[in-house]
Coordinates of C-alpha atoms and ligand atoms in Angstrom, one line a residue:
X21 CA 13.7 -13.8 -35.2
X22 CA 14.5 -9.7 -35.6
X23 CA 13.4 -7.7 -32.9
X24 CA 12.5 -4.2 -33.4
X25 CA 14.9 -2.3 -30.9
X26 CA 11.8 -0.3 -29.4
X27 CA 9.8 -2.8 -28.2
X28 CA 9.7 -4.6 -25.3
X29 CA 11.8 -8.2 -25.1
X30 CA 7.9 -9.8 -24.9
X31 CA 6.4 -8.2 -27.7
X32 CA 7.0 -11.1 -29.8
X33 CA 6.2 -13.7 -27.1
X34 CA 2.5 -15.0 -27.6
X35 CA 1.7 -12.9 -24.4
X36 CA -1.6 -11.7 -23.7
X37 CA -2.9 -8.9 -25.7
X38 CA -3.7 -6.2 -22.8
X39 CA -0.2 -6.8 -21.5
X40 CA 1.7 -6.4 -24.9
X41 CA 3.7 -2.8 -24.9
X42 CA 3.3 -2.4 -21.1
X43 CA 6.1 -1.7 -18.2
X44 CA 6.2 -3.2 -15.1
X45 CA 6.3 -1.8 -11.7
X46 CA 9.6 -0.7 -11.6
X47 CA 10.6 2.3 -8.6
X48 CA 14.2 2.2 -9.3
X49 CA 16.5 0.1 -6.2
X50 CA 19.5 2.7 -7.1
X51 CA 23.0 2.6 -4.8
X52 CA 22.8 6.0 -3.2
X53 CA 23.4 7.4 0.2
X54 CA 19.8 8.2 1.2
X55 CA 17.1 6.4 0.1
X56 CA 13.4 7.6 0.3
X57 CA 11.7 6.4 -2.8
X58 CA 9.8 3.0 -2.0
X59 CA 8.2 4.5 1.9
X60 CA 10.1 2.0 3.7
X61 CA 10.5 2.4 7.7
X62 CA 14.1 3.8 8.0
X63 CA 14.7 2.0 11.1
X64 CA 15.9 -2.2 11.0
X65 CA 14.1 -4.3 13.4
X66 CA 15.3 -4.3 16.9
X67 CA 17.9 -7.1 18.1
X68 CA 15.8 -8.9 20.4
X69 CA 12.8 -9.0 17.8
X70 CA 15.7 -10.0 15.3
X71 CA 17.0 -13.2 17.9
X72 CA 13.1 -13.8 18.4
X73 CA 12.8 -13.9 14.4
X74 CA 15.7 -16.9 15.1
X75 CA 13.9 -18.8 17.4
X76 CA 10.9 -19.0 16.0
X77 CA 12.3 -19.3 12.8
X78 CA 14.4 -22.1 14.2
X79 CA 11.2 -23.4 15.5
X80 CA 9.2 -23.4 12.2
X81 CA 12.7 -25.1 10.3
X82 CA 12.3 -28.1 12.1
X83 CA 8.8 -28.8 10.9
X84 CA 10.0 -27.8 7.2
X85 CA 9.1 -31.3 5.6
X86 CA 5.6 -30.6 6.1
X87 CA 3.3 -27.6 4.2
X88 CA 2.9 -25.2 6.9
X89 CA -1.0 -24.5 7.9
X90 CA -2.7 -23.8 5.1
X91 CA -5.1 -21.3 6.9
X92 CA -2.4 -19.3 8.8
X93 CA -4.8 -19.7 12.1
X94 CA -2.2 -18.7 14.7
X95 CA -1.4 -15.6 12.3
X96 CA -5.0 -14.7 11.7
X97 CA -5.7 -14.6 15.6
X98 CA -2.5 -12.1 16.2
X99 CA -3.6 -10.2 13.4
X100 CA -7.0 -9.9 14.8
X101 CA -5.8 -9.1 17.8
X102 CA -3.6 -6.5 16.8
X103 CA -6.6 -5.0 14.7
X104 CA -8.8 -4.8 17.8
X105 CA -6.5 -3.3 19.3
X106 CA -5.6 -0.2 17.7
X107 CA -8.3 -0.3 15.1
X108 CA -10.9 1.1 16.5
X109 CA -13.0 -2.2 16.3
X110 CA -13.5 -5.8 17.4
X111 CA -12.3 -8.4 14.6
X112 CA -12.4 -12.1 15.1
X113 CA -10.1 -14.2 13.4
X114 CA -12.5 -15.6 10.6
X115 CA -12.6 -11.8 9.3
X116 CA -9.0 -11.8 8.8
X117 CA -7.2 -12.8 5.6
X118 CA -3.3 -12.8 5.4
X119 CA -0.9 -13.2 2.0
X120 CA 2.4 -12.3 0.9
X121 CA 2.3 -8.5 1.0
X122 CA -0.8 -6.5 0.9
X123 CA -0.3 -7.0 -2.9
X124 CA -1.1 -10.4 -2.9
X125 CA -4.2 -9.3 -1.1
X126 CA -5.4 -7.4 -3.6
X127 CA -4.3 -9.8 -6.3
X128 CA -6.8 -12.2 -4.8
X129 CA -9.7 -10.1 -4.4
X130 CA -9.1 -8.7 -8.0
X131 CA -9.1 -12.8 -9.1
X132 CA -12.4 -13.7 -6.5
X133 CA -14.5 -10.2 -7.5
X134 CA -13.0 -8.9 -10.5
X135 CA -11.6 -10.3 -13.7
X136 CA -12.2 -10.8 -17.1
X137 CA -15.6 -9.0 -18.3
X138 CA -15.3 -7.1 -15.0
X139 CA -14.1 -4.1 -13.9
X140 CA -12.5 -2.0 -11.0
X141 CA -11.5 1.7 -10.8
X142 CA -9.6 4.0 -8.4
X143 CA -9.1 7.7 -8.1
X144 CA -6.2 9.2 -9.9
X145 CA -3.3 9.7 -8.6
X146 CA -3.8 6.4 -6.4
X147 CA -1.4 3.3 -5.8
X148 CA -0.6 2.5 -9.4
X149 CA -0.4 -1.1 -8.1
X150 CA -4.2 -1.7 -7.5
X151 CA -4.4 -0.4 -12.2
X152 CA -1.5 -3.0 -12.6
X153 CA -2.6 -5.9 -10.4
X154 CA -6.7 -5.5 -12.1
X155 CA -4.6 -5.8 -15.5
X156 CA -2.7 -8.7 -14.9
X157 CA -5.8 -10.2 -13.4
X158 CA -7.9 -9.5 -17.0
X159 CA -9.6 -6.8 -15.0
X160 CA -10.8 -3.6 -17.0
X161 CA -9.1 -0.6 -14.8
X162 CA -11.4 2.5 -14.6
X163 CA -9.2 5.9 -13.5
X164 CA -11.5 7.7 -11.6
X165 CA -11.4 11.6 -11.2
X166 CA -9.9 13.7 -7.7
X167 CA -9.9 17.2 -7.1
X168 CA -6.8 19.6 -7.5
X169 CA -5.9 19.6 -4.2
X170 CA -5.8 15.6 -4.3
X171 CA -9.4 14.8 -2.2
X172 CA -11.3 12.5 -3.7
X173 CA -13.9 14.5 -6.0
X174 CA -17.3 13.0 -4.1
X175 CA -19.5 13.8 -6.9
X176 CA -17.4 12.8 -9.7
X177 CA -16.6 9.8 -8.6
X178 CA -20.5 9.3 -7.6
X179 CA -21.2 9.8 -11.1
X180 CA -18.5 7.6 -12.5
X181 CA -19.5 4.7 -10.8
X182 CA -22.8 5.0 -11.7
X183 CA -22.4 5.1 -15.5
X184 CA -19.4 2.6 -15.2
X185 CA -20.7 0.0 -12.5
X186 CA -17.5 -1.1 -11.4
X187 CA -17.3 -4.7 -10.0
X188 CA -14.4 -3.6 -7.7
X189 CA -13.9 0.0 -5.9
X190 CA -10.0 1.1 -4.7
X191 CA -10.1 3.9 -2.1
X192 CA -6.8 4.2 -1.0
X193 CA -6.5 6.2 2.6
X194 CA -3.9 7.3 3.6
X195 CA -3.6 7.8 -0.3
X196 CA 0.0 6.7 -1.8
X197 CA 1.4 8.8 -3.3
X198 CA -0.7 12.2 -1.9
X199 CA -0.7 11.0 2.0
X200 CA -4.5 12.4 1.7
X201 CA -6.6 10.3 4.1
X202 CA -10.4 10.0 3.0
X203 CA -12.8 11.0 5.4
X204 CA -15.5 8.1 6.7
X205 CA -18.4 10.0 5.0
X206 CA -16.8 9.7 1.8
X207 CA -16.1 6.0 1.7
X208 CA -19.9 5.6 2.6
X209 CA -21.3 7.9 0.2
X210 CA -18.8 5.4 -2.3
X211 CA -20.1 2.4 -0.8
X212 CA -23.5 3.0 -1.0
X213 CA -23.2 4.2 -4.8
X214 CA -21.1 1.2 -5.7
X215 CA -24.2 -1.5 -4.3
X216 CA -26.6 1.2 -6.2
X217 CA -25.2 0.8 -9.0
X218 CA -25.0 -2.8 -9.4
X219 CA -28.2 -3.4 -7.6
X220 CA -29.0 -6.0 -9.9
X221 CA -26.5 -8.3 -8.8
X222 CA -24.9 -8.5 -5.5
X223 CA -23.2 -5.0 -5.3
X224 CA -19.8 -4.2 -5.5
X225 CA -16.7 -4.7 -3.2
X226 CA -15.2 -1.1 -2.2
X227 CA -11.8 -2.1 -0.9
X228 CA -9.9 0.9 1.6
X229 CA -6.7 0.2 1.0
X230 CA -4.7 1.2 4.8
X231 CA -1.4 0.4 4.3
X232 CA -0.4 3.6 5.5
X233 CA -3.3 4.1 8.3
X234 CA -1.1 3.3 11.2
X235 CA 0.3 6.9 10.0
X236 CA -2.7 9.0 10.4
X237 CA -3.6 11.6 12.1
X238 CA -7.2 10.0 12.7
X239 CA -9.1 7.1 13.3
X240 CA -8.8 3.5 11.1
X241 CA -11.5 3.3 8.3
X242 CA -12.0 0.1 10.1
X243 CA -15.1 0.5 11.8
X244 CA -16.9 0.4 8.7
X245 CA -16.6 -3.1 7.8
X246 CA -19.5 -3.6 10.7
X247 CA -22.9 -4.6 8.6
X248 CA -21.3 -4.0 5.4
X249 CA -20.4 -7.4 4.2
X250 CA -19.1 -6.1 0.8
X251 CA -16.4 -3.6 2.6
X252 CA -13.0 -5.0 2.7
X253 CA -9.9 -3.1 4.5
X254 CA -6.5 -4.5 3.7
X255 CA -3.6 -3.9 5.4
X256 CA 0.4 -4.6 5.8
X257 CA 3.4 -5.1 8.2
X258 CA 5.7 -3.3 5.3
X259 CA 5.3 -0.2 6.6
X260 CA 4.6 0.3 10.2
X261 CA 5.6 -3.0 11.1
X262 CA 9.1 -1.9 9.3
X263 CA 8.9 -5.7 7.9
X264 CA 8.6 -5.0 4.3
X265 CA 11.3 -7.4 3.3
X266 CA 9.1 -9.8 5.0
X267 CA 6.0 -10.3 2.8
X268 CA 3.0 -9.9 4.8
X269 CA -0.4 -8.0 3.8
X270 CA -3.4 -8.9 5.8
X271 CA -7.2 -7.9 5.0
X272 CA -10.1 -7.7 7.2
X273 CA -13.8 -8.2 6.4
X274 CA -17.0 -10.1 6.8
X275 CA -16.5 -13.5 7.4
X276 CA -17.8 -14.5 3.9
X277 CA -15.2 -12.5 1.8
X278 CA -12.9 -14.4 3.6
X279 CA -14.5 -17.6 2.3
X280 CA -14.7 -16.4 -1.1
X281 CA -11.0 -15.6 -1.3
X282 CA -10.4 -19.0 -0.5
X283 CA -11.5 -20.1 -4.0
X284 CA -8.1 -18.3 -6.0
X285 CA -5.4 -18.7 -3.1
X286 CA -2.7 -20.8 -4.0
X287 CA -2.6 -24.0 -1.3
X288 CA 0.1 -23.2 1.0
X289 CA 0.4 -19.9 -0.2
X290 CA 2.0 -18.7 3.3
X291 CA 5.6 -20.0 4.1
X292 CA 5.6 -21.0 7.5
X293 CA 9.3 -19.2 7.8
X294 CA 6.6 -16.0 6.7
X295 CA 4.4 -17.4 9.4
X296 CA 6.8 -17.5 12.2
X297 CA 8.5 -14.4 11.1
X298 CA 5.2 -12.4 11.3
X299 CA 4.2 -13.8 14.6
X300 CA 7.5 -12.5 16.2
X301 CA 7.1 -9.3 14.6
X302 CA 3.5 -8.9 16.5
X303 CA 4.9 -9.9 19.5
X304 CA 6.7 -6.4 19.2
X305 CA 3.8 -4.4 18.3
X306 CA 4.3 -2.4 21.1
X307 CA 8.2 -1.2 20.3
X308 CA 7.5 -1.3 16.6
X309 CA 4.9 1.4 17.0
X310 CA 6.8 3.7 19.1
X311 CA 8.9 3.8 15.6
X312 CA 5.4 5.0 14.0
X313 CA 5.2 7.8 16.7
X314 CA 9.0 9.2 15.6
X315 CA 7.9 8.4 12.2
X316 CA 4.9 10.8 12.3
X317 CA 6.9 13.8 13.7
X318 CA 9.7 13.8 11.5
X319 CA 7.0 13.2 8.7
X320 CA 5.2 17.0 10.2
X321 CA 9.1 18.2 10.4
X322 CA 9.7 17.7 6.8
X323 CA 6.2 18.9 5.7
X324 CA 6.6 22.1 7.8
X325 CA 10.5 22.8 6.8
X326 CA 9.8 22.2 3.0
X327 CA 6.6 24.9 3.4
X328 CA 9.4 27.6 5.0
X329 CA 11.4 26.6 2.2
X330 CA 8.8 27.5 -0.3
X331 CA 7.8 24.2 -1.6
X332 CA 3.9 23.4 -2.1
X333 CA 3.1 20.4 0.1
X334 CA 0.0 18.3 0.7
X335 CA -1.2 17.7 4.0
X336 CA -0.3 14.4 4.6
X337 CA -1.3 11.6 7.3
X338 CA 1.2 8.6 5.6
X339 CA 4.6 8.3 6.2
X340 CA 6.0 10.0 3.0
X341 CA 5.2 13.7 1.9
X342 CA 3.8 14.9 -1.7
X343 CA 5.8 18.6 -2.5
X344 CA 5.9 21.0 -5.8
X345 CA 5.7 22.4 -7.9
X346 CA 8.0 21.8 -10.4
X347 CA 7.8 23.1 -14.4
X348 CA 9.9 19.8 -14.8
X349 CA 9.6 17.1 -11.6
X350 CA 11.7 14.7 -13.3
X351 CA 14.5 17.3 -13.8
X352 CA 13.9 18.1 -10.0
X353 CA 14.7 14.5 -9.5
X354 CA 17.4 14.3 -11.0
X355 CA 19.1 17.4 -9.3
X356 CA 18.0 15.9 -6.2
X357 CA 19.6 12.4 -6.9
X358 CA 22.8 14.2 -7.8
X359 CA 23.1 15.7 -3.9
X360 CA 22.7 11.6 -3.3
X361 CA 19.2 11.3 -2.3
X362 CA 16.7 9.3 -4.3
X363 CA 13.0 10.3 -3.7
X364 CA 10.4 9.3 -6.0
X365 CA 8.7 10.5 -8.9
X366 CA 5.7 8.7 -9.7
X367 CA 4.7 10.8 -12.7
X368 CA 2.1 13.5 -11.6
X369 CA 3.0 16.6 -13.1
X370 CA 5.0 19.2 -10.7
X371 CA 4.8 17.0 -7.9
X372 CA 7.5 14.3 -6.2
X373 CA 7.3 12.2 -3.5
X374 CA 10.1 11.7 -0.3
X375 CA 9.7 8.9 2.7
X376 CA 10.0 10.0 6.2
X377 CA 13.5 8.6 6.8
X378 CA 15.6 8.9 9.9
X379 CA 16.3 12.4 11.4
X380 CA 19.7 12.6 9.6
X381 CA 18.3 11.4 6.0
X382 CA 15.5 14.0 6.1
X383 CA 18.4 16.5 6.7
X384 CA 20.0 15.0 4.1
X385 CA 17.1 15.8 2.0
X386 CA 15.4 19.1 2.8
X387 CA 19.7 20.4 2.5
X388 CA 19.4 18.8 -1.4
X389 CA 15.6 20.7 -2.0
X390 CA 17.2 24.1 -0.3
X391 CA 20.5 23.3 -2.8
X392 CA 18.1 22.9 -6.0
X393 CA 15.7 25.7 -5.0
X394 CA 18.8 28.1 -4.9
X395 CA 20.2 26.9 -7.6
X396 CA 17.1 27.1 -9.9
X397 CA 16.0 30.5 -8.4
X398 CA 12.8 29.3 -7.5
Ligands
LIG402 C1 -1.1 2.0 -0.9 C2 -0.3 0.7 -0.9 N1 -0.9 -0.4 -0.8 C3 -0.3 -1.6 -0.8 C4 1.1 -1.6 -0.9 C5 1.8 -2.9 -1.0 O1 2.4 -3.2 0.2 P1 2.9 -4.7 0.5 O2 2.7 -5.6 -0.7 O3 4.4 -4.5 0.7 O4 2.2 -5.1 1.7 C6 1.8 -0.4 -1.0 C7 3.3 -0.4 -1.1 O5 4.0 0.5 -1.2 C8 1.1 0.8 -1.0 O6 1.7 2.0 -1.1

């Protein structure tokens, strides 16, 4: 069979028709000496949580010849605990959901609540994940408006849910790739238009996704689950946790979205090496989130050096920082890849994204924006 050299290699595969002539998630894994494209935590795990890892590891290896527990209860209780803790509210452990990455969260609630004839939309530029995962999931993906300085335009997005009645709302806070958090009156003023709106059946589920909250400068959206069974916040250990090589999203909700999900998980779906892994991780939550604390101030650091050096930032309570303007961002990119840091362009116009990184790789960085700024003249 000829290929046409444009296409993609699965153009000519009997593939699904909304997939045909799409790209995959793809932010480049390039060999450079500072990375701060995919907002990783900089810092490796500590060497007791890594010889804890072992042991419990260890532990879980002898029991390998049998599925691990399909509900992930010890998990689910840690998690919960760890939610109670610094969320701002009391979760038990039948609210709590955990999968491989936060991803995998989503992909299930896409597959329980969305799907085909349904649809889901987010506000623009938002985690380009939860448009991809509501495709691959035969979900109709709705881009939802924001304002110019990146907050969610209230009205707008009021009025667009109530002509499109989405099946599934995304609010993403801290938002990737802004770092703009949404305020509490907002997600209500969502919430309540999303159950208006499809009134007819059971409402909508308006999912806040905080993979970045341990970040912010405020409260956890969390709170707001309470009496609103059709509010869902999802969560992950990539991040804050510094465990994204690990694969561990969590969500927590009422009680009966955690039933419903039930329905589309794979059996087994959680390794019990994943299982054990996570479980040390928590037992570290205290050490791991001093990392969050140096996190945080090197994230104001960069956001106040790249304002003295002239560059238009957005306020941001994640651990990665959106700056501009560029006439050409992907040009910027490159110049800044060639003084060997990688940072991200996601594709918004004039704007790029860099992860908080250690001390010495935001160095790295703001020295490679003050080389292309002189450089360019701007
Ligand atoms: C907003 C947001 N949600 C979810 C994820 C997925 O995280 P993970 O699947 O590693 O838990 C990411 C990863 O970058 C993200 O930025």
């Amino acid at each position: 069979m000829t290929r046409n050299p444009s296409s993609s290699p699965w153009d000519e595969l009997p593939i699904r028709d909304e997939l045909r002539g799409k790209s995959p998630y793809g932010a480049p894994q390039l060999d450079v000496p500072v990375r701060l494209n995919t907002n990783e935590n900089p810092y490796p795990l500590p060497e007791p949580l890594v010889q804890r890892i072992a042991e419990r590891v260890t532990e879980a290896a002898r029991d390998l010849n049998r599925y691990p527990d399909r509900d992930a209860v010890e998990l689910r209780t840690e998690l919960a605990r760890y939610l109670s803790r610094t969320g701002g509210h009391e979760v038990t452990t039948d609210q709590v959901w955990a999968a491989n990455g936060s991803n995998e969260v989503i992909q299930q609630l896409l597959q329980t609540f969305g799907g085909p004839g349904r649809s889901a939309i987010g506000f623009e530029p938002s985690y380009s994940m939860h448009g991809l995962i509501s495709r691959g999931t035969g979900t109709e993906w709705i881009s939802g408006p924001r304002n110019d300085d990146f907050t969610i335009d209230v009205e707008a997005a009021e009025k667009a849910i109530a002509e499109r009645k989405p099946d599934v709302v995304f609010i993403c806070s801290p938002n990737n790739p802004t770092g703009t958090a949404v305020a509490a009156e907002t997600v209500l003023a969502l919430y309540e238009a999303a159950q208006a709106a499809k009134a007819d059946t059971a409402g909508a589920l308006v999912v806040i996704d905080e993979a970045y909250g341990e970040f912010s400068h405020g409260p956890s959206l969390l709170p707001l689950i309470e009496n609103r069974p059709n509010l869902v916040v999802s969560r992950t250990m990539s991040k804050a946790f510094g465990a994204a090589g690990l694969r561990l999203g969590y969500l927590a909700a009422d009680p009966a979205v955690v039933d419903a999900v039930q329905l589309v998980r794979l059996p087994y779906h959680l390794s019990s090496v994943t299982q054990a892994t996570a479980l040390a991780a928590l037992e570290y939550t205290d050490t791991l989130l001093k990392y969050v604390e140096q996190l945080k101030t090197e994230r104001d650091r960069i956001v106040d050096e790249l304002r003295a050096i002239g560059c238009e930032v957005v306020d941001s309570d994640a651990n990665f920082v959106q700056f501009g303007r560029f006439d050409d961002q992907h040009a910027a990119w490159q110049a800044i890849l060639d003084q060997g840091v990688l940072v991200r362009d996601n594709g918004v116009p004039g704007w790029l994204r860099v992860s908080a990184g250690t001390p010495a790789e935001n160095d790295a960085f703001l020295d490679a924006v003050r080389a292309i700024m002189k450089e360019t003249g701007a």
